[in-house]
Amino acid sequence: MTEDETKSGDDRRVRVVLVDDHRMFRAGVQAEIGVTDETGVEVVGEAADVDQAVTVITATRPEVVLLDVHLPGGGGVEVLRRCAPLMADAQQPVRFLALSVSDAAEDVIGVIRGGARGYVTKTITGKDLVGAIFRVSDGDAVFSPRLAGFVLDAFASTDAPPVDEDLDRLTQREREVLRLIARGYAYKEVAKQLYISVKTVESHVSAVLRKLQLSNRHELTRWATARRLV
């Protein structure tokens, strides 16, 4: 995907649904890409959790859904599972593009196995996101550069990834906080990245340390690094 990939010259439009549990983030994406006359993207619906997403997607039948990976009610994978018949519709397929703060291999592979056509991180520019939406609408696969390797590696191997019982104890949000803390982010930076309060970050860190039986963030970083989560 290049900086020049934006709306095609034929003035066609792509109808999009935004699925993310952060209202401020949805508003930001809407402001960035939703000026239809300029971008060709028409935002026809929004949702903040799995049930809302399935309802809105079924009602609006967009060409593309921008889907966050971590959602209340089962996550993006659950949305994909419940929308499988819409993806399989040969006449009017609904295609999914994951848009997430997470760049973890397990998240990328999970939604791609679930049927998403691509995965980009929230660091993407508005211009490139518009280009990605049009490409996914056309049936192409789109990935942020570093993430494509995860998918190639996963589908080149026939071995199922091992189950990590310790990691499975953590909620999706706790995993997000864990990765950012392990990368050296301060609590304020984590809060800004995830659109949550510093107090909420502190609560998640405490829960992670308790569940993993760790004493401090240095032990947490070593734990995450050993599992290649950083």
JSON list of C-alpha atoms in Angstrom, two decimals:
[
{"chain": "A", "resi": 1, "resn": "MET", "atom": "CA", "xyz": [0.00, 0.00, 0.00]},
{"chain": "A", "resi": 2, "resn": "THR", "atom": "CA", "xyz": [1.49, 3.36, -1.00]},
{"chain": "A", "resi": 3, "resn": "GLU", "atom": "CA", "xyz": [0.77, 6.95, -0.11]},
{"chain": "A", "resi": 4, "resn": "ASP", "atom": "CA", "xyz": [-0.75, 7.40, -3.58]},
{"chain": "A", "resi": 5, "resn": "GLU", "atom": "CA", "xyz": [-3.46, 4.77, -3.14]},
{"chain": "A", "resi": 6, "resn": "THR", "atom": "CA", "xyz": [-6.61, 6.76, -2.61]},
{"chain": "A", "resi": 7, "resn": "LYS", "atom": "CA", "xyz": [-10.01, 6.94, -4.21]},
{"chain": "A", "resi": 8, "resn": "SER", "atom": "CA", "xyz": [-10.12, 5.62, -7.77]},
{"chain": "A", "resi": 9, "resn": "GLY", "atom": "CA", "xyz": [-10.70, 8.00, -10.63]},
{"chain": "A", "resi": 10, "resn": "ASP", "atom": "CA", "xyz": [-14.16, 6.70, -11.52]},
{"chain": "A", "resi": 11, "resn": "ASP", "atom": "CA", "xyz": [-15.81, 8.46, -8.54]},
{"chain": "A", "resi": 12, "resn": "ARG", "atom": "CA", "xyz": [-17.26, 5.22, -7.22]},
{"chain": "A", "resi": 13, "resn": "ARG", "atom": "CA", "xyz": [-18.07, 4.99, -3.52]},
{"chain": "A", "resi": 14, "resn": "VAL", "atom": "CA", "xyz": [-17.51, 2.37, -0.88]},
{"chain": "A", "resi": 15, "resn": "ARG", "atom": "CA", "xyz": [-19.98, 1.97, 1.96]},
{"chain": "A", "resi": 16, "resn": "VAL", "atom": "CA", "xyz": [-18.25, 1.31, 5.28]},
{"chain": "A", "resi": 17, "resn": "VAL", "atom": "CA", "xyz": [-19.23, 0.36, 8.84]},
{"chain": "A", "resi": 18, "resn": "LEU", "atom": "CA", "xyz": [-16.89, 1.31, 11.72]},
{"chain": "A", "resi": 19, "resn": "VAL", "atom": "CA", "xyz": [-16.62, -1.21, 14.57]},
{"chain": "A", "resi": 20, "resn": "ASP", "atom": "CA", "xyz": [-14.60, -0.06, 17.58]},
{"chain": "A", "resi": 21, "resn": "ASP", "atom": "CA", "xyz": [-15.44, 0.19, 21.26]},
{"chain": "A", "resi": 22, "resn": "HIS", "atom": "CA", "xyz": [-13.90, 3.66, 21.63]},
{"chain": "A", "resi": 23, "resn": "ARG", "atom": "CA", "xyz": [-16.35, 6.38, 20.61]},
{"chain": "A", "resi": 24, "resn": "MET", "atom": "CA", "xyz": [-13.62, 9.01, 20.29]},
{"chain": "A", "resi": 25, "resn": "PHE", "atom": "CA", "xyz": [-11.62, 6.79, 17.95]},
{"chain": "A", "resi": 26, "resn": "ARG", "atom": "CA", "xyz": [-14.68, 6.15, 15.76]},
{"chain": "A", "resi": 27, "resn": "ALA", "atom": "CA", "xyz": [-15.30, 9.90, 15.63]},
{"chain": "A", "resi": 28, "resn": "GLY", "atom": "CA", "xyz": [-11.70, 10.48, 14.60]},
{"chain": "A", "resi": 29, "resn": "VAL", "atom": "CA", "xyz": [-11.85, 7.92, 11.80]},
{"chain": "A", "resi": 30, "resn": "GLN", "atom": "CA", "xyz": [-15.18, 9.33, 10.64]},
{"chain": "A", "resi": 31, "resn": "ALA", "atom": "CA", "xyz": [-13.69, 12.82, 10.48]},
{"chain": "A", "resi": 32, "resn": "GLU", "atom": "CA", "xyz": [-10.60, 11.57, 8.65]},
{"chain": "A", "resi": 33, "resn": "ILE", "atom": "CA", "xyz": [-12.17, 9.39, 5.95]},
{"chain": "A", "resi": 34, "resn": "GLY", "atom": "CA", "xyz": [-15.90, 10.13, 6.03]},
{"chain": "A", "resi": 35, "resn": "VAL", "atom": "CA", "xyz": [-15.97, 13.23, 3.79]},
{"chain": "A", "resi": 36, "resn": "THR", "atom": "CA", "xyz": [-17.50, 11.22, 0.97]},
{"chain": "A", "resi": 37, "resn": "ASP", "atom": "CA", "xyz": [-17.12, 13.79, -1.80]},
{"chain": "A", "resi": 38, "resn": "GLU", "atom": "CA", "xyz": [-13.37, 13.85, -1.18]},
{"chain": "A", "resi": 39, "resn": "THR", "atom": "CA", "xyz": [-12.57, 10.26, -0.21]},
{"chain": "A", "resi": 40, "resn": "GLY", "atom": "CA", "xyz": [-15.29, 8.18, -1.83]},
{"chain": "A", "resi": 41, "resn": "VAL", "atom": "CA", "xyz": [-15.93, 6.51, 1.53]},
{"chain": "A", "resi": 42, "resn": "GLU", "atom": "CA", "xyz": [-19.46, 6.64, 2.94]},
{"chain": "A", "resi": 43, "resn": "VAL", "atom": "CA", "xyz": [-19.73, 5.64, 6.60]},
{"chain": "A", "resi": 44, "resn": "VAL", "atom": "CA", "xyz": [-23.16, 4.02, 6.88]},
{"chain": "A", "resi": 45, "resn": "GLY", "atom": "CA", "xyz": [-23.00, 2.72, 10.45]},
{"chain": "A", "resi": 46, "resn": "GLU", "atom": "CA", "xyz": [-21.03, 2.33, 13.66]},
{"chain": "A", "resi": 47, "resn": "ALA", "atom": "CA", "xyz": [-20.90, -0.25, 16.44]},
{"chain": "A", "resi": 48, "resn": "ALA", "atom": "CA", "xyz": [-19.14, -0.57, 19.79]},
{"chain": "A", "resi": 49, "resn": "ASP", "atom": "CA", "xyz": [-19.49, -4.28, 20.58]},
{"chain": "A", "resi": 50, "resn": "VAL", "atom": "CA", "xyz": [-20.10, -7.64, 18.94]},
{"chain": "A", "resi": 51, "resn": "ASP", "atom": "CA", "xyz": [-23.90, -7.65, 19.11]},
{"chain": "A", "resi": 52, "resn": "GLN", "atom": "CA", "xyz": [-24.17, -4.09, 17.79]},
{"chain": "A", "resi": 53, "resn": "ALA", "atom": "CA", "xyz": [-21.72, -4.90, 15.02]},
{"chain": "A", "resi": 54, "resn": "VAL", "atom": "CA", "xyz": [-23.63, -7.92, 13.78]},
{"chain": "A", "resi": 55, "resn": "THR", "atom": "CA", "xyz": [-26.92, -6.00, 13.87]},
{"chain": "A", "resi": 56, "resn": "VAL", "atom": "CA", "xyz": [-25.58, -2.95, 12.01]},
{"chain": "A", "resi": 57, "resn": "ILE", "atom": "CA", "xyz": [-23.63, -4.96, 9.43]},
{"chain": "A", "resi": 58, "resn": "THR", "atom": "CA", "xyz": [-26.63, -7.17, 8.69]},
{"chain": "A", "resi": 59, "resn": "ALA", "atom": "CA", "xyz": [-28.92, -4.15, 8.34]},
{"chain": "A", "resi": 60, "resn": "THR", "atom": "CA", "xyz": [-26.64, -2.00, 6.16]},
{"chain": "A", "resi": 61, "resn": "ARG", "atom": "CA", "xyz": [-24.72, -4.63, 4.14]},
{"chain": "A", "resi": 62, "resn": "PRO", "atom": "CA", "xyz": [-21.64, -2.43, 3.60]},
{"chain": "A", "resi": 63, "resn": "GLU", "atom": "CA", "xyz": [-18.88, -3.27, 1.13]},
{"chain": "A", "resi": 64, "resn": "VAL", "atom": "CA", "xyz": [-16.24, -3.01, 3.87]},
{"chain": "A", "resi": 65, "resn": "VAL", "atom": "CA", "xyz": [-16.23, -3.24, 7.67]},
{"chain": "A", "resi": 66, "resn": "LEU", "atom": "CA", "xyz": [-13.38, -1.61, 9.60]},
{"chain": "A", "resi": 67, "resn": "LEU", "atom": "CA", "xyz": [-13.11, -4.02, 12.52]},
{"chain": "A", "resi": 68, "resn": "ASP", "atom": "CA", "xyz": [-11.25, -3.65, 15.79]},
{"chain": "A", "resi": 69, "resn": "VAL", "atom": "CA", "xyz": [-9.80, -6.90, 17.11]},
{"chain": "A", "resi": 70, "resn": "HIS", "atom": "CA", "xyz": [-10.67, -6.44, 20.78]},
{"chain": "A", "resi": 71, "resn": "LEU", "atom": "CA", "xyz": [-14.37, -5.82, 21.37]},
{"chain": "A", "resi": 72, "resn": "PRO", "atom": "CA", "xyz": [-16.81, -6.47, 24.22]},
{"chain": "A", "resi": 73, "resn": "GLY", "atom": "CA", "xyz": [-18.82, -9.60, 23.58]},
{"chain": "A", "resi": 74, "resn": "GLY", "atom": "CA", "xyz": [-16.18, -11.88, 22.06]},
{"chain": "A", "resi": 75, "resn": "GLY", "atom": "CA", "xyz": [-13.86, -9.74, 19.95]},
{"chain": "A", "resi": 76, "resn": "GLY", "atom": "CA", "xyz": [-13.48, -9.25, 16.23]},
{"chain": "A", "resi": 77, "resn": "VAL", "atom": "CA", "xyz": [-13.20, -12.99, 15.61]},
{"chain": "A", "resi": 78, "resn": "GLU", "atom": "CA", "xyz": [-16.73, -13.45, 16.97]},
{"chain": "A", "resi": 79, "resn": "VAL", "atom": "CA", "xyz": [-18.06, -10.75, 14.62]},
{"chain": "A", "resi": 80, "resn": "LEU", "atom": "CA", "xyz": [-16.42, -12.57, 11.71]},
{"chain": "A", "resi": 81, "resn": "ARG", "atom": "CA", "xyz": [-17.88, -15.90, 12.80]},
{"chain": "A", "resi": 82, "resn": "ARG", "atom": "CA", "xyz": [-21.40, -14.52, 13.02]},
{"chain": "A", "resi": 83, "resn": "CYS", "atom": "CA", "xyz": [-21.08, -12.64, 9.74]},
{"chain": "A", "resi": 84, "resn": "ALA", "atom": "CA", "xyz": [-19.68, -15.60, 7.79]},
{"chain": "A", "resi": 85, "resn": "PRO", "atom": "CA", "xyz": [-22.80, -15.92, 5.58]},
{"chain": "A", "resi": 86, "resn": "LEU", "atom": "CA", "xyz": [-22.46, -12.26, 4.57]},
{"chain": "A", "resi": 87, "resn": "MET", "atom": "CA", "xyz": [-18.81, -12.76, 3.62]},
{"chain": "A", "resi": 88, "resn": "ALA", "atom": "CA", "xyz": [-19.75, -15.80, 1.54]},
{"chain": "A", "resi": 89, "resn": "ASP", "atom": "CA", "xyz": [-22.48, -13.98, -0.43]},
{"chain": "A", "resi": 90, "resn": "ALA", "atom": "CA", "xyz": [-21.26, -14.17, -4.03]},
{"chain": "A", "resi": 91, "resn": "GLN", "atom": "CA", "xyz": [-23.52, -11.33, -5.20]},
{"chain": "A", "resi": 92, "resn": "GLN", "atom": "CA", "xyz": [-22.88, -8.78, -2.44]},
{"chain": "A", "resi": 93, "resn": "PRO", "atom": "CA", "xyz": [-20.01, -9.90, -0.20]},
{"chain": "A", "resi": 94, "resn": "VAL", "atom": "CA", "xyz": [-19.23, -7.96, 2.97]},
{"chain": "A", "resi": 95, "resn": "ARG", "atom": "CA", "xyz": [-15.46, -7.72, 3.37]},
{"chain": "A", "resi": 96, "resn": "PHE", "atom": "CA", "xyz": [-13.59, -7.02, 6.59]},
{"chain": "A", "resi": 97, "resn": "LEU", "atom": "CA", "xyz": [-10.46, -4.98, 7.20]},
{"chain": "A", "resi": 98, "resn": "ALA", "atom": "CA", "xyz": [-9.04, -5.21, 10.73]},
{"chain": "A", "resi": 99, "resn": "LEU", "atom": "CA", "xyz": [-7.97, -1.84, 12.15]},
{"chain": "A", "resi": 100, "resn": "SER", "atom": "CA", "xyz": [-6.34, -2.28, 15.54]},
{"chain": "A", "resi": 101, "resn": "VAL", "atom": "CA", "xyz": [-3.77, -0.88, 17.94]},
{"chain": "A", "resi": 102, "resn": "SER", "atom": "CA", "xyz": [-2.46, -4.44, 18.34]},
{"chain": "A", "resi": 103, "resn": "ASP", "atom": "CA", "xyz": [0.31, -5.72, 16.11]},
{"chain": "A", "resi": 104, "resn": "ALA", "atom": "CA", "xyz": [0.59, -9.09, 17.85]},
{"chain": "A", "resi": 105, "resn": "ALA", "atom": "CA", "xyz": [0.94, -12.12, 15.59]},
{"chain": "A", "resi": 106, "resn": "GLU", "atom": "CA", "xyz": [-1.84, -14.03, 17.37]},
{"chain": "A", "resi": 107, "resn": "ASP", "atom": "CA", "xyz": [-4.33, -11.18, 16.76]},
{"chain": "A", "resi": 108, "resn": "VAL", "atom": "CA", "xyz": [-3.39, -10.83, 13.10]},
{"chain": "A", "resi": 109, "resn": "ILE", "atom": "CA", "xyz": [-3.58, -14.56, 12.43]},
{"chain": "A", "resi": 110, "resn": "GLY", "atom": "CA", "xyz": [-6.83, -14.95, 14.38]},
{"chain": "A", "resi": 111, "resn": "VAL", "atom": "CA", "xyz": [-8.84, -12.47, 12.32]},
{"chain": "A", "resi": 112, "resn": "ILE", "atom": "CA", "xyz": [-7.32, -13.57, 9.02]},
{"chain": "A", "resi": 113, "resn": "ARG", "atom": "CA", "xyz": [-8.27, -17.16, 9.77]},
{"chain": "A", "resi": 114, "resn": "GLY", "atom": "CA", "xyz": [-11.70, -15.79, 10.62]},
{"chain": "A", "resi": 115, "resn": "GLY", "atom": "CA", "xyz": [-12.08, -14.35, 7.12]},
{"chain": "A", "resi": 116, "resn": "ALA", "atom": "CA", "xyz": [-10.79, -10.75, 7.25]},
{"chain": "A", "resi": 117, "resn": "ARG", "atom": "CA", "xyz": [-9.20, -9.55, 4.01]},
{"chain": "A", "resi": 118, "resn": "GLY", "atom": "CA", "xyz": [-6.53, -7.46, 5.68]},
{"chain": "A", "resi": 119, "resn": "TYR", "atom": "CA", "xyz": [-5.07, -6.01, 8.85]},
{"chain": "A", "resi": 120, "resn": "VAL", "atom": "CA", "xyz": [-3.68, -2.52, 9.41]},
{"chain": "A", "resi": 121, "resn": "THR", "atom": "CA", "xyz": [-2.65, -0.80, 12.62]},
{"chain": "A", "resi": 122, "resn": "LYS", "atom": "CA", "xyz": [-4.04, 2.45, 13.95]},
{"chain": "A", "resi": 123, "resn": "THR", "atom": "CA", "xyz": [-0.82, 4.27, 13.05]},
{"chain": "A", "resi": 124, "resn": "ILE", "atom": "CA", "xyz": [-1.97, 4.23, 9.41]},
{"chain": "A", "resi": 125, "resn": "THR", "atom": "CA", "xyz": [-2.62, 7.61, 7.77]},
{"chain": "A", "resi": 126, "resn": "GLY", "atom": "CA", "xyz": [-6.11, 8.59, 6.66]},
{"chain": "A", "resi": 127, "resn": "LYS", "atom": "CA", "xyz": [-4.98, 8.62, 3.03]},
{"chain": "A", "resi": 128, "resn": "ASP", "atom": "CA", "xyz": [-3.56, 5.11, 3.22]},
{"chain": "A", "resi": 129, "resn": "LEU", "atom": "CA", "xyz": [-6.62, 3.87, 5.07]},
{"chain": "A", "resi": 130, "resn": "VAL", "atom": "CA", "xyz": [-8.86, 5.08, 2.26]},
{"chain": "A", "resi": 131, "resn": "GLY", "atom": "CA", "xyz": [-6.62, 3.26, -0.21]},
{"chain": "A", "resi": 132, "resn": "ALA", "atom": "CA", "xyz": [-6.80, 0.09, 1.89]},
{"chain": "A", "resi": 133, "resn": "ILE", "atom": "CA", "xyz": [-10.60, 0.28, 2.03]},
{"chain": "A", "resi": 134, "resn": "PHE", "atom": "CA", "xyz": [-10.88, 0.48, -1.75]},
{"chain": "A", "resi": 135, "resn": "ARG", "atom": "CA", "xyz": [-8.44, -2.38, -2.24]},
{"chain": "A", "resi": 136, "resn": "VAL", "atom": "CA", "xyz": [-10.29, -4.62, 0.20]},
{"chain": "A", "resi": 137, "resn": "SER", "atom": "CA", "xyz": [-13.56, -3.68, -1.51]},
{"chain": "A", "resi": 138, "resn": "ASP", "atom": "CA", "xyz": [-12.01, -4.94, -4.75]},
{"chain": "A", "resi": 139, "resn": "GLY", "atom": "CA", "xyz": [-11.14, -8.25, -3.11]},
{"chain": "A", "resi": 140, "resn": "ASP", "atom": "CA", "xyz": [-7.44, -7.59, -2.51]},
{"chain": "A", "resi": 141, "resn": "ALA", "atom": "CA", "xyz": [-5.60, -8.44, 0.70]},
{"chain": "A", "resi": 142, "resn": "VAL", "atom": "CA", "xyz": [-4.01, -5.50, 2.54]},
{"chain": "A", "resi": 143, "resn": "PHE", "atom": "CA", "xyz": [-1.56, -5.56, 5.43]},
{"chain": "A", "resi": 144, "resn": "SER", "atom": "CA", "xyz": [0.66, -3.12, 7.23]},
{"chain": "A", "resi": 145, "resn": "PRO", "atom": "CA", "xyz": [4.16, -4.10, 6.02]},
{"chain": "A", "resi": 146, "resn": "ARG", "atom": "CA", "xyz": [5.43, -5.89, 9.16]},
{"chain": "A", "resi": 147, "resn": "LEU", "atom": "CA", "xyz": [2.24, -7.88, 9.60]},
{"chain": "A", "resi": 148, "resn": "ALA", "atom": "CA", "xyz": [2.28, -9.68, 6.27]},
{"chain": "A", "resi": 149, "resn": "GLY", "atom": "CA", "xyz": [5.10, -11.90, 7.48]},
{"chain": "A", "resi": 150, "resn": "PHE", "atom": "CA", "xyz": [2.98, -13.19, 10.36]},
{"chain": "A", "resi": 151, "resn": "VAL", "atom": "CA", "xyz": [0.34, -14.38, 7.93]},
{"chain": "A", "resi": 152, "resn": "LEU", "atom": "CA", "xyz": [2.82, -15.99, 5.54]},
{"chain": "A", "resi": 153, "resn": "ASP", "atom": "CA", "xyz": [4.52, -17.82, 8.41]},
{"chain": "A", "resi": 154, "resn": "ALA", "atom": "CA", "xyz": [1.23, -18.98, 9.90]},
{"chain": "A", "resi": 155, "resn": "PHE", "atom": "CA", "xyz": [-0.21, -20.38, 6.69]},
{"chain": "A", "resi": 156, "resn": "ALA", "atom": "CA", "xyz": [3.09, -21.94, 5.62]},
{"chain": "A", "resi": 157, "resn": "SER", "atom": "CA", "xyz": [2.99, -24.11, 8.73]},
{"chain": "A", "resi": 158, "resn": "THR", "atom": "CA", "xyz": [0.53, -26.91, 9.34]},
{"chain": "A", "resi": 159, "resn": "ASP", "atom": "CA", "xyz": [1.28, -26.99, 13.04]},
{"chain": "A", "resi": 160, "resn": "ALA", "atom": "CA", "xyz": [-1.28, -25.39, 15.33]},
{"chain": "A", "resi": 161, "resn": "PRO", "atom": "CA", "xyz": [0.22, -22.83, 17.71]},
{"chain": "A", "resi": 162, "resn": "PRO", "atom": "CA", "xyz": [0.68, -24.17, 21.25]},
{"chain": "A", "resi": 163, "resn": "VAL", "atom": "CA", "xyz": [-1.80, -23.11, 23.89]},
{"chain": "A", "resi": 164, "resn": "ASP", "atom": "CA", "xyz": [-0.31, -20.78, 26.50]},
{"chain": "A", "resi": 165, "resn": "GLU", "atom": "CA", "xyz": [-2.39, -21.32, 29.62]},
{"chain": "A", "resi": 166, "resn": "ASP", "atom": "CA", "xyz": [-0.83, -18.35, 31.41]},
{"chain": "A", "resi": 167, "resn": "LEU", "atom": "CA", "xyz": [-1.67, -16.00, 28.54]},
{"chain": "A", "resi": 168, "resn": "ASP", "atom": "CA", "xyz": [-5.18, -17.41, 28.32]},
{"chain": "A", "resi": 169, "resn": "ARG", "atom": "CA", "xyz": [-5.85, -16.18, 31.85]},
{"chain": "A", "resi": 170, "resn": "LEU", "atom": "CA", "xyz": [-5.65, -12.59, 30.61]},
{"chain": "A", "resi": 171, "resn": "THR", "atom": "CA", "xyz": [-8.46, -10.68, 28.97]},
{"chain": "A", "resi": 172, "resn": "GLN", "atom": "CA", "xyz": [-7.89, -9.09, 25.56]},
{"chain": "A", "resi": 173, "resn": "ARG", "atom": "CA", "xyz": [-7.54, -5.65, 27.14]},
{"chain": "A", "resi": 174, "resn": "GLU", "atom": "CA", "xyz": [-5.06, -6.97, 29.71]},
{"chain": "A", "resi": 175, "resn": "ARG", "atom": "CA", "xyz": [-2.98, -8.40, 26.86]},
{"chain": "A", "resi": 176, "resn": "GLU", "atom": "CA", "xyz": [-2.92, -5.02, 25.13]},
{"chain": "A", "resi": 177, "resn": "VAL", "atom": "CA", "xyz": [-1.76, -3.30, 28.31]},
{"chain": "A", "resi": 178, "resn": "LEU", "atom": "CA", "xyz": [0.79, -6.05, 28.95]},
{"chain": "A", "resi": 179, "resn": "ARG", "atom": "CA", "xyz": [2.42, -5.61, 25.54]},
{"chain": "A", "resi": 180, "resn": "LEU", "atom": "CA", "xyz": [2.66, -1.83, 25.81]},
{"chain": "A", "resi": 181, "resn": "ILE", "atom": "CA", "xyz": [4.05, -1.92, 29.35]},
{"chain": "A", "resi": 182, "resn": "ALA", "atom": "CA", "xyz": [6.56, -4.57, 28.31]},
{"chain": "A", "resi": 183, "resn": "ARG", "atom": "CA", "xyz": [7.69, -2.30, 25.48]},
{"chain": "A", "resi": 184, "resn": "GLY", "atom": "CA", "xyz": [8.56, 0.39, 28.00]},
{"chain": "A", "resi": 185, "resn": "TYR", "atom": "CA", "xyz": [5.54, 2.67, 27.66]},
{"chain": "A", "resi": 186, "resn": "ALA", "atom": "CA", "xyz": [4.68, 4.81, 30.68]},
{"chain": "A", "resi": 187, "resn": "TYR", "atom": "CA", "xyz": [1.17, 4.48, 32.11]},
{"chain": "A", "resi": 188, "resn": "LYS", "atom": "CA", "xyz": [0.14, 7.82, 30.57]},
{"chain": "A", "resi": 189, "resn": "GLU", "atom": "CA", "xyz": [1.36, 6.67, 27.15]},
{"chain": "A", "resi": 190, "resn": "VAL", "atom": "CA", "xyz": [-0.54, 3.39, 27.46]},
{"chain": "A", "resi": 191, "resn": "ALA", "atom": "CA", "xyz": [-3.68, 5.30, 28.44]},
{"chain": "A", "resi": 192, "resn": "LYS", "atom": "CA", "xyz": [-3.34, 7.53, 25.38]},
{"chain": "A", "resi": 193, "resn": "GLN", "atom": "CA", "xyz": [-2.73, 4.59, 23.02]},
{"chain": "A", "resi": 194, "resn": "LEU", "atom": "CA", "xyz": [-5.76, 2.65, 24.27]},
{"chain": "A", "resi": 195, "resn": "TYR", "atom": "CA", "xyz": [-8.10, 5.60, 24.91]},
{"chain": "A", "resi": 196, "resn": "ILE", "atom": "CA", "xyz": [-8.49, 4.70, 28.58]},
{"chain": "A", "resi": 197, "resn": "SER", "atom": "CA", "xyz": [-7.64, 6.44, 31.87]},
{"chain": "A", "resi": 198, "resn": "VAL", "atom": "CA", "xyz": [-4.35, 6.10, 33.72]},
{"chain": "A", "resi": 199, "resn": "LYS", "atom": "CA", "xyz": [-6.28, 4.63, 36.64]},
{"chain": "A", "resi": 200, "resn": "THR", "atom": "CA", "xyz": [-7.70, 1.94, 34.36]},
{"chain": "A", "resi": 201, "resn": "VAL", "atom": "CA", "xyz": [-4.20, 1.14, 33.11]},
{"chain": "A", "resi": 202, "resn": "GLU", "atom": "CA", "xyz": [-3.02, 0.75, 36.70]},
{"chain": "A", "resi": 203, "resn": "SER", "atom": "CA", "xyz": [-5.92, -1.60, 37.44]},
{"chain": "A", "resi": 204, "resn": "HIS", "atom": "CA", "xyz": [-5.12, -3.73, 34.39]},
{"chain": "A", "resi": 205, "resn": "VAL", "atom": "CA", "xyz": [-1.42, -3.92, 35.29]},
{"chain": "A", "resi": 206, "resn": "SER", "atom": "CA", "xyz": [-2.31, -5.01, 38.83]},
{"chain": "A", "resi": 207, "resn": "ALA", "atom": "CA", "xyz": [-4.61, -7.70, 37.45]},
{"chain": "A", "resi": 208, "resn": "VAL", "atom": "CA", "xyz": [-1.94, -8.95, 35.04]},
{"chain": "A", "resi": 209, "resn": "LEU", "atom": "CA", "xyz": [0.71, -9.14, 37.78]},
{"chain": "A", "resi": 210, "resn": "ARG", "atom": "CA", "xyz": [-1.71, -11.01, 40.04]},
{"chain": "A", "resi": 211, "resn": "LYS", "atom": "CA", "xyz": [-2.81, -13.51, 37.40]},
{"chain": "A", "resi": 212, "resn": "LEU", "atom": "CA", "xyz": [0.74, -14.22, 36.25]},
{"chain": "A", "resi": 213, "resn": "GLN", "atom": "CA", "xyz": [2.11, -14.22, 39.81]},
{"chain": "A", "resi": 214, "resn": "LEU", "atom": "CA", "xyz": [4.68, -11.54, 39.00]},
{"chain": "A", "resi": 215, "resn": "SER", "atom": "CA", "xyz": [5.96, -8.82, 41.33]},
{"chain": "A", "resi": 216, "resn": "ASN", "atom": "CA", "xyz": [6.72, -5.82, 39.12]},
{"chain": "A", "resi": 217, "resn": "ARG", "atom": "CA", "xyz": [6.85, -4.48, 35.57]},
{"chain": "A", "resi": 218, "resn": "HIS", "atom": "CA", "xyz": [10.47, -5.67, 35.13]},
{"chain": "A", "resi": 219, "resn": "GLU", "atom": "CA", "xyz": [9.40, -9.26, 35.70]},
{"chain": "A", "resi": 220, "resn": "LEU", "atom": "CA", "xyz": [6.42, -8.63, 33.43]},
{"chain": "A", "resi": 221, "resn": "THR", "atom": "CA", "xyz": [8.74, -7.42, 30.65]},
{"chain": "A", "resi": 222, "resn": "ARG", "atom": "CA", "xyz": [10.93, -10.52, 30.96]},
{"chain": "A", "resi": 223, "resn": "TRP", "atom": "CA", "xyz": [7.83, -12.73, 30.91]},
{"chain": "A", "resi": 224, "resn": "ALA", "atom": "CA", "xyz": [6.47, -11.07, 27.76]},
{"chain": "A", "resi": 225, "resn": "THR", "atom": "CA", "xyz": [9.84, -11.07, 26.00]},
{"chain": "A", "resi": 226, "resn": "ALA", "atom": "CA", "xyz": [10.32, -14.79, 26.66]},
{"chain": "A", "resi": 227, "resn": "ARG", "atom": "CA", "xyz": [7.01, -15.41, 24.88]},
{"chain": "A", "resi": 228, "resn": "ARG", "atom": "CA", "xyz": [7.84, -13.04, 22.00]},
{"chain": "A", "resi": 229, "resn": "LEU", "atom": "CA", "xyz": [4.88, -10.83, 22.79]},
{"chain": "A", "resi": 230, "resn": "VAL", "atom": "CA", "xyz": [6.90, -7.61, 22.62]}
]
